[in-house]
Coordinates of C-alpha atoms in Angstrom, one line a residue:
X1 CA -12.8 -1.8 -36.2
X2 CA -16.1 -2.2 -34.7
X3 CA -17.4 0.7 -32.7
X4 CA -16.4 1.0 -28.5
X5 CA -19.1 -0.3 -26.2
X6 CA -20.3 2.7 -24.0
X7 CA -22.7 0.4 -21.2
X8 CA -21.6 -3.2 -20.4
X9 CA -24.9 -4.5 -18.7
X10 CA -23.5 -7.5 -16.1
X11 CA -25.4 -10.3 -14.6
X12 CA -24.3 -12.4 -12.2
X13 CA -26.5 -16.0 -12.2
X14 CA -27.1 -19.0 -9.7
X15 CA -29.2 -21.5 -10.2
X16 CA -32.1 -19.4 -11.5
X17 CA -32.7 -19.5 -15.4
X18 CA -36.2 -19.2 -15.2
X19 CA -35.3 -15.6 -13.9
X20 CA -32.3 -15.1 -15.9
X21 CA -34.5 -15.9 -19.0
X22 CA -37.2 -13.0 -17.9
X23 CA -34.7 -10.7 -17.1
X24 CA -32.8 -11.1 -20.8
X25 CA -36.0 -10.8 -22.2
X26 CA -37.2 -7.3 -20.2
X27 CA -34.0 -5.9 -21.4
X28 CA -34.2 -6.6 -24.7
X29 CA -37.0 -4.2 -24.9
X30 CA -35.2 -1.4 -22.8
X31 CA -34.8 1.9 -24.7
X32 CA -30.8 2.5 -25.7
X33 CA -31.1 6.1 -27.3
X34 CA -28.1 5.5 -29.6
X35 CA -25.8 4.3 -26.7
X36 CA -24.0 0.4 -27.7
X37 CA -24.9 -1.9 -25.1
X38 CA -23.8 -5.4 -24.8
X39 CA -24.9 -8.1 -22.3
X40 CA -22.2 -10.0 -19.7
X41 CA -23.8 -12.6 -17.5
X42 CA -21.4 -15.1 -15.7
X43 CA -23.0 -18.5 -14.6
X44 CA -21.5 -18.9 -11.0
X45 CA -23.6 -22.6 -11.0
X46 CA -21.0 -25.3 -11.2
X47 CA -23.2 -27.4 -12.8
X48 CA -23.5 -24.6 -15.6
X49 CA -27.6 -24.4 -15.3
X50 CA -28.0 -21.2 -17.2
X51 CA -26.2 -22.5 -20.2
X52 CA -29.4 -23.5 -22.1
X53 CA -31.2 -20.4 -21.4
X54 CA -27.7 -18.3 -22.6
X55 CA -27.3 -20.7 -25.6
X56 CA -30.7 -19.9 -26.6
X57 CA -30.9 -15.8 -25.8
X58 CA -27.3 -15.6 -27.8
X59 CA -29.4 -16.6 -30.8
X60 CA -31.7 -13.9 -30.9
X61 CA -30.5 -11.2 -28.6
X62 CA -30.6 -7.5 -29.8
X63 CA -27.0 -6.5 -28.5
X64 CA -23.8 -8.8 -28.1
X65 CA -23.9 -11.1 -25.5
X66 CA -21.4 -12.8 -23.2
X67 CA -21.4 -15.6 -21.5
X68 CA -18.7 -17.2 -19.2
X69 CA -19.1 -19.5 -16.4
X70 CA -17.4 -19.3 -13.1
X71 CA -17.2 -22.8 -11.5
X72 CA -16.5 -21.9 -8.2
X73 CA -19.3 -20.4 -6.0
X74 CA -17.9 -16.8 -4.9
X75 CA -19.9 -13.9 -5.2
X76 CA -16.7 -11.6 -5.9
X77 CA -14.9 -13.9 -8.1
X78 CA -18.2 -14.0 -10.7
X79 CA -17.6 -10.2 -10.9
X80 CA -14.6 -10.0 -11.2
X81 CA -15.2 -11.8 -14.4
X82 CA -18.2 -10.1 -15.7
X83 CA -16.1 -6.5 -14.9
X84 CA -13.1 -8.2 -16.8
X85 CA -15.3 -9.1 -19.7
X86 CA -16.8 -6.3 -19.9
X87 CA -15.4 -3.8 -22.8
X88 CA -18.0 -0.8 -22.0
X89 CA -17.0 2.9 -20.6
X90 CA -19.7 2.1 -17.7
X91 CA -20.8 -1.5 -15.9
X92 CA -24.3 -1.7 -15.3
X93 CA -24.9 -4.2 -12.3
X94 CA -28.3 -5.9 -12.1
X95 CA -29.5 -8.7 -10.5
X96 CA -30.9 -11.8 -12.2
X97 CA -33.9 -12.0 -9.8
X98 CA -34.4 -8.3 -10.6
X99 CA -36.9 -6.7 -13.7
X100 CA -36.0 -3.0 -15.2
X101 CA -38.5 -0.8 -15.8
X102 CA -39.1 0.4 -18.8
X103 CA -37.0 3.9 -18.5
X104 CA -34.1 2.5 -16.2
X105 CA -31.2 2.9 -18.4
X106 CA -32.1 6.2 -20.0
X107 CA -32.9 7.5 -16.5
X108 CA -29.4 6.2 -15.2
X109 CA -27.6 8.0 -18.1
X110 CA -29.3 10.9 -17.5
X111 CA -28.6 11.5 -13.9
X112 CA -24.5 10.4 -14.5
X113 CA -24.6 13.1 -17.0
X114 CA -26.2 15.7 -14.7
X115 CA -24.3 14.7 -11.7
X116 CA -21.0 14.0 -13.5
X117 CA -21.3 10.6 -11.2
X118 CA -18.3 7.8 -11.2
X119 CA -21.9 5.2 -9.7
X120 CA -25.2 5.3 -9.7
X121 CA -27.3 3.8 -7.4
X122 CA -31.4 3.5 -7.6
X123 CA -33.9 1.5 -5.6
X124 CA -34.6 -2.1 -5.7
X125 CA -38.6 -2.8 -5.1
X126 CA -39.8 -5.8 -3.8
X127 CA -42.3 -8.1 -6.2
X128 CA -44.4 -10.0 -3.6
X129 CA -46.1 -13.4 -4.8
X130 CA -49.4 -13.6 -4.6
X131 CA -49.4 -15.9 -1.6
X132 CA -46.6 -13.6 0.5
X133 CA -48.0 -13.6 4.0
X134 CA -50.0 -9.9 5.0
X135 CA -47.1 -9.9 7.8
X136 CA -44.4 -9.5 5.7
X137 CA -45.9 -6.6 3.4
X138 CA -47.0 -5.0 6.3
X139 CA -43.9 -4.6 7.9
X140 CA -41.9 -3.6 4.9
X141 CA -39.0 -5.5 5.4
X142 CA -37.5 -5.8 2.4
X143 CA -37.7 -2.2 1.7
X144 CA -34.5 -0.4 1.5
X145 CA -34.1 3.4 2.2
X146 CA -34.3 5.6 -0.6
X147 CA -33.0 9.7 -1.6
X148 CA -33.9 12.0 -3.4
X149 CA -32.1 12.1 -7.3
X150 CA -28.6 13.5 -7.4
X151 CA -28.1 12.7 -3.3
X152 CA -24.4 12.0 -2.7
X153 CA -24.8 8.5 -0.3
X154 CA -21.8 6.3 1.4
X155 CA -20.7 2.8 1.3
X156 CA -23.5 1.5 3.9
X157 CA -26.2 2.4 1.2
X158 CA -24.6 1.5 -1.9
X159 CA -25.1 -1.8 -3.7
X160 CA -24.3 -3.9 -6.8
X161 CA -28.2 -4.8 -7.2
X162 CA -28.7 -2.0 -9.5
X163 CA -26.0 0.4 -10.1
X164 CA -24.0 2.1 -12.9
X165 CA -20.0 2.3 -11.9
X166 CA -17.7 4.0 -14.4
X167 CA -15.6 1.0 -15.6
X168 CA -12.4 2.9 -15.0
X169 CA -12.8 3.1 -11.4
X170 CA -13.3 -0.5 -11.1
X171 CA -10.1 -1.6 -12.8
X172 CA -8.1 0.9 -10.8
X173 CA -9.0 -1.5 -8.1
X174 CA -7.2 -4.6 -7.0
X175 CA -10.0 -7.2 -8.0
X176 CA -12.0 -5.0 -8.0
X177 CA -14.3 -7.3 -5.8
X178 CA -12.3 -8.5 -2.8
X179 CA -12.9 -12.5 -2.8
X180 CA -12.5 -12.7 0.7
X181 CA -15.8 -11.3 1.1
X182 CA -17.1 -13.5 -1.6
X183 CA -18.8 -15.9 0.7
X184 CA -20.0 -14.2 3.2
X185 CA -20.8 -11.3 1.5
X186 CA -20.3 -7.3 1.7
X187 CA -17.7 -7.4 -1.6
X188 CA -19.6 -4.6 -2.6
X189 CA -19.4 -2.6 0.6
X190 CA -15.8 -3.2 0.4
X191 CA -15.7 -2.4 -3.1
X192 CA -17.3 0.9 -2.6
X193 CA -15.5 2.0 0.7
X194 CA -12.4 1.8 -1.9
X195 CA -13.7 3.3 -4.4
X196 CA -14.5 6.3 -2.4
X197 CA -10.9 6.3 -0.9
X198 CA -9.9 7.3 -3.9
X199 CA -12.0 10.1 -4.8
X200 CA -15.3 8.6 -6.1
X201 CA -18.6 10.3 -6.5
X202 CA -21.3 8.3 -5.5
X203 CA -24.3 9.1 -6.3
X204 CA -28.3 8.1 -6.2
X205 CA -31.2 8.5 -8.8
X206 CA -34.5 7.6 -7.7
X207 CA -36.2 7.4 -11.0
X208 CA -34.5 3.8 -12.2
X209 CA -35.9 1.2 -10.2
X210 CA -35.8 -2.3 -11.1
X211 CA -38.5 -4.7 -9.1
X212 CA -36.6 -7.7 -7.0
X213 CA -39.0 -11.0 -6.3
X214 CA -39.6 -12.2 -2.8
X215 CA -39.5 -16.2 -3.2
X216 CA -41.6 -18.0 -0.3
X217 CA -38.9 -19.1 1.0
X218 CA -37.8 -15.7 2.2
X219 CA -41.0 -14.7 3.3
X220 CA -40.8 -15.9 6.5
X221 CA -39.4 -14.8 10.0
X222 CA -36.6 -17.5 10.0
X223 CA -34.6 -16.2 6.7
X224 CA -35.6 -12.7 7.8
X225 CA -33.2 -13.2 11.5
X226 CA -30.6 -15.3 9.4
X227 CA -30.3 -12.5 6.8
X228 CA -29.8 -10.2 9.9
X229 CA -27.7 -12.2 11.5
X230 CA -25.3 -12.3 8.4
X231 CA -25.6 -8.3 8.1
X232 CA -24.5 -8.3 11.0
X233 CA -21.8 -10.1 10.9
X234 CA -20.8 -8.7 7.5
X235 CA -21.0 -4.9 9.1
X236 CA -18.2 -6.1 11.5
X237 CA -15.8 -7.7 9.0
X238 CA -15.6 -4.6 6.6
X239 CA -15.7 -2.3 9.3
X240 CA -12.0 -4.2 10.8
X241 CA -10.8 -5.3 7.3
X242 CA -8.5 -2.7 6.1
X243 CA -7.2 -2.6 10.2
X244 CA -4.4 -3.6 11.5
X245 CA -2.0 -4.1 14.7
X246 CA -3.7 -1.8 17.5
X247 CA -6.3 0.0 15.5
X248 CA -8.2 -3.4 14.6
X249 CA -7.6 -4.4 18.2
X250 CA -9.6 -1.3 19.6
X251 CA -12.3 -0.6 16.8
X252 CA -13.0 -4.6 17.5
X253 CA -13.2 -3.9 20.8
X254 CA -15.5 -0.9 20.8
X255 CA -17.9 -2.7 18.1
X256 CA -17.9 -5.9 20.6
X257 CA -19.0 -4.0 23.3
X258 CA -21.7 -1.9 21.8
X259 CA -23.3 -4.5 20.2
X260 CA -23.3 -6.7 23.4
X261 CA -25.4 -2.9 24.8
X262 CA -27.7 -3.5 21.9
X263 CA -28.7 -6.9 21.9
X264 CA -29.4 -7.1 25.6
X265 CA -31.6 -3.4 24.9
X266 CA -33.1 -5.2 21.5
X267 CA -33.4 -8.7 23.3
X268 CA -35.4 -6.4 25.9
X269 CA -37.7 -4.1 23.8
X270 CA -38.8 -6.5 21.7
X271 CA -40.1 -9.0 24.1
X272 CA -41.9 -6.2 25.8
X273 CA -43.5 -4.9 22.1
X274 CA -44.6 -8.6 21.9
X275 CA -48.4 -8.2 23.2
X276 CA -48.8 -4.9 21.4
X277 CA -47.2 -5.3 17.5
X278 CA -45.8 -8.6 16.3
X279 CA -44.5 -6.6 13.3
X280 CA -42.6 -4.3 15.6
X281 CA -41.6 -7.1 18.0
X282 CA -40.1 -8.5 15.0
X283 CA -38.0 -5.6 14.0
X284 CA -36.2 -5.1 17.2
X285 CA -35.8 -9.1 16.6
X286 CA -33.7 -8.4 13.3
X287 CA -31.8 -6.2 15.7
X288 CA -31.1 -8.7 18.1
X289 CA -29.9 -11.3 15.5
X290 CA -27.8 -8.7 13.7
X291 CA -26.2 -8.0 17.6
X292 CA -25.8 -11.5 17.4
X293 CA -24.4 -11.8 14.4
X294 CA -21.5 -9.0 15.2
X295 CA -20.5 -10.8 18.5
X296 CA -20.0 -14.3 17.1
X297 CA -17.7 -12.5 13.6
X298 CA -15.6 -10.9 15.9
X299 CA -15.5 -14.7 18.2
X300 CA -13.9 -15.8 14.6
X301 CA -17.4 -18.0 13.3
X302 CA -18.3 -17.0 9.6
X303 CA -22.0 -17.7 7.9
X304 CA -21.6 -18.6 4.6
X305 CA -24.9 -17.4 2.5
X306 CA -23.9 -17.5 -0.9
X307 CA -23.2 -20.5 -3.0
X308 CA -25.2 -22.9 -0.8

């Protein structure tokens, strides 16, 4: 019998081999320290574009790698397979627009060992093009908050971009990922609010980052408002999910009416911060589109990001 797998490392691709391909090859190079590692990656593309670059990595690839494709563009469902393919103790999430650095998996391991962690969550950087407007750096909006190593965090800071997640935990889960949310997104919100429920320890270490590239296209103010807008939205829907009857009825209601408080006070603040900061003007914009984006959830519309 061949020897367990302690560290499944999952990928989840769209319509990005160029990425997928640097991404395979930065973690060829990564460090393992006597741990066995394979490789998942799931092709959510139905036209199966990361098939050549897969076909060709398989060939030479330093650990076993896996590749199945998932035909039909949800977030959740692609995975779901990658956690059901997986045969490792612990599944390392990473993004295939993200890069490693070269100490991320031994720093993960290290701080699940110290911290007797069921996850582990660590920073995702931005990687700016050369050509990213002086605005968008400035204003540091695709930063996301950050803790010191061995901080406990919640749901609203935890994330699938780069995270270690005892495998167990997952397939205690219905799913794990719920495919409702597999659109629209916030699976993983959902996935960690359950995981928590049942006992979880969540936990954050600041020494693994992996850098995440800022295409052009998301350099710009209008993806910036629709990404709000869809937080927004997404905040709402796992906030009421697991409601029912009278208790999704009133927590509804009090969300509605506090964001319809907030958008007219962010609607307000940042026309007035206008003639003084364009980069603050433009954050209390985000605010008004994520306001936005609660009202028209809980009016029943849905934006669909992924798979488009």
């Amino acid at each position: 019998m061949s020897a367990p797998i302690d560290i499944s490392i999952c990928i989840c691709t769209f319509r990005r081999p160029v990425l997928l391909g640097q991404l395979l090859a930065a973690l060829s190079e990564q460090p393992c320290d006597g741990l066995r590692v394979e490789v998942v990656v799931v092709d959510n593309d139905p036209a199966a574009s990361a098939a050549p670059v897969l076909r060709e990595w398989q060939a030479r690839f330093p650990w076993p790698l896996h590749a199945r494709h998932e035909s039909t563009p949800n977030i959740a469902q692609a995975r779901n397979a990658a956690v059901h393919t997986a045969q490792g103790q612990w599944v390392l999430f990473i993004d295939d627009d993200e890069m490693p650095d070269a100490d991320w998996l031994r720093q993960l391991m290290a701080t699940q060992r110290r911290f007797d962690a069921d996850a582990v969550f660590a920073p995702v950087l931005p990687r700016y093009l050369a050509d990213t407007p002086d605005w968008i750096r400035r204003g540091d909006f695709f930063q996301r908050r950050r803790f010191a190593t061995g901080t406990v965090i919640g749901s609203s800071d935890a994330r699938t971009g780069n995270v270690l997640i005892r495998r167990s935990k997952l397939m205690a889960l219905a799913g794990p990922f719920d495919v409702a949310f597999g659109r629209t997104g916030a699976e993983d919100t959902m996935l960690f609010r359950d995981m928590q429920a049942q006992g979880a320890r969540l936990i954050w270490c600041d020494e693994a980052t992996v850098s995440e590239e800022v295409p052009a296209q998301r350099a710009t103010l209008n993806w910036l408002l629709r990404r709000s807008y869809r937080l927004g939205q997404t905040y709402v829907l796992s906030e009421i999910a697991r409601l029912h009857g009278w208790s999704r009825w009133q927590r509804s209601a009090r969300l509605g009416l506090r964001a319809a408080l907030q958008l007219l006070i962010a609607a307000g603040v940042s026309a007035l911060s206008l003639p003084f900061s364009r980069i603050m003007a433009i954050r209390w914009l985000r605010t008004t589109a994520a306001q936005c984006g609660k009202l028209s959830a809980l009016a029943g519309h849905r934006y669909h990001e992924y798979g488009n």
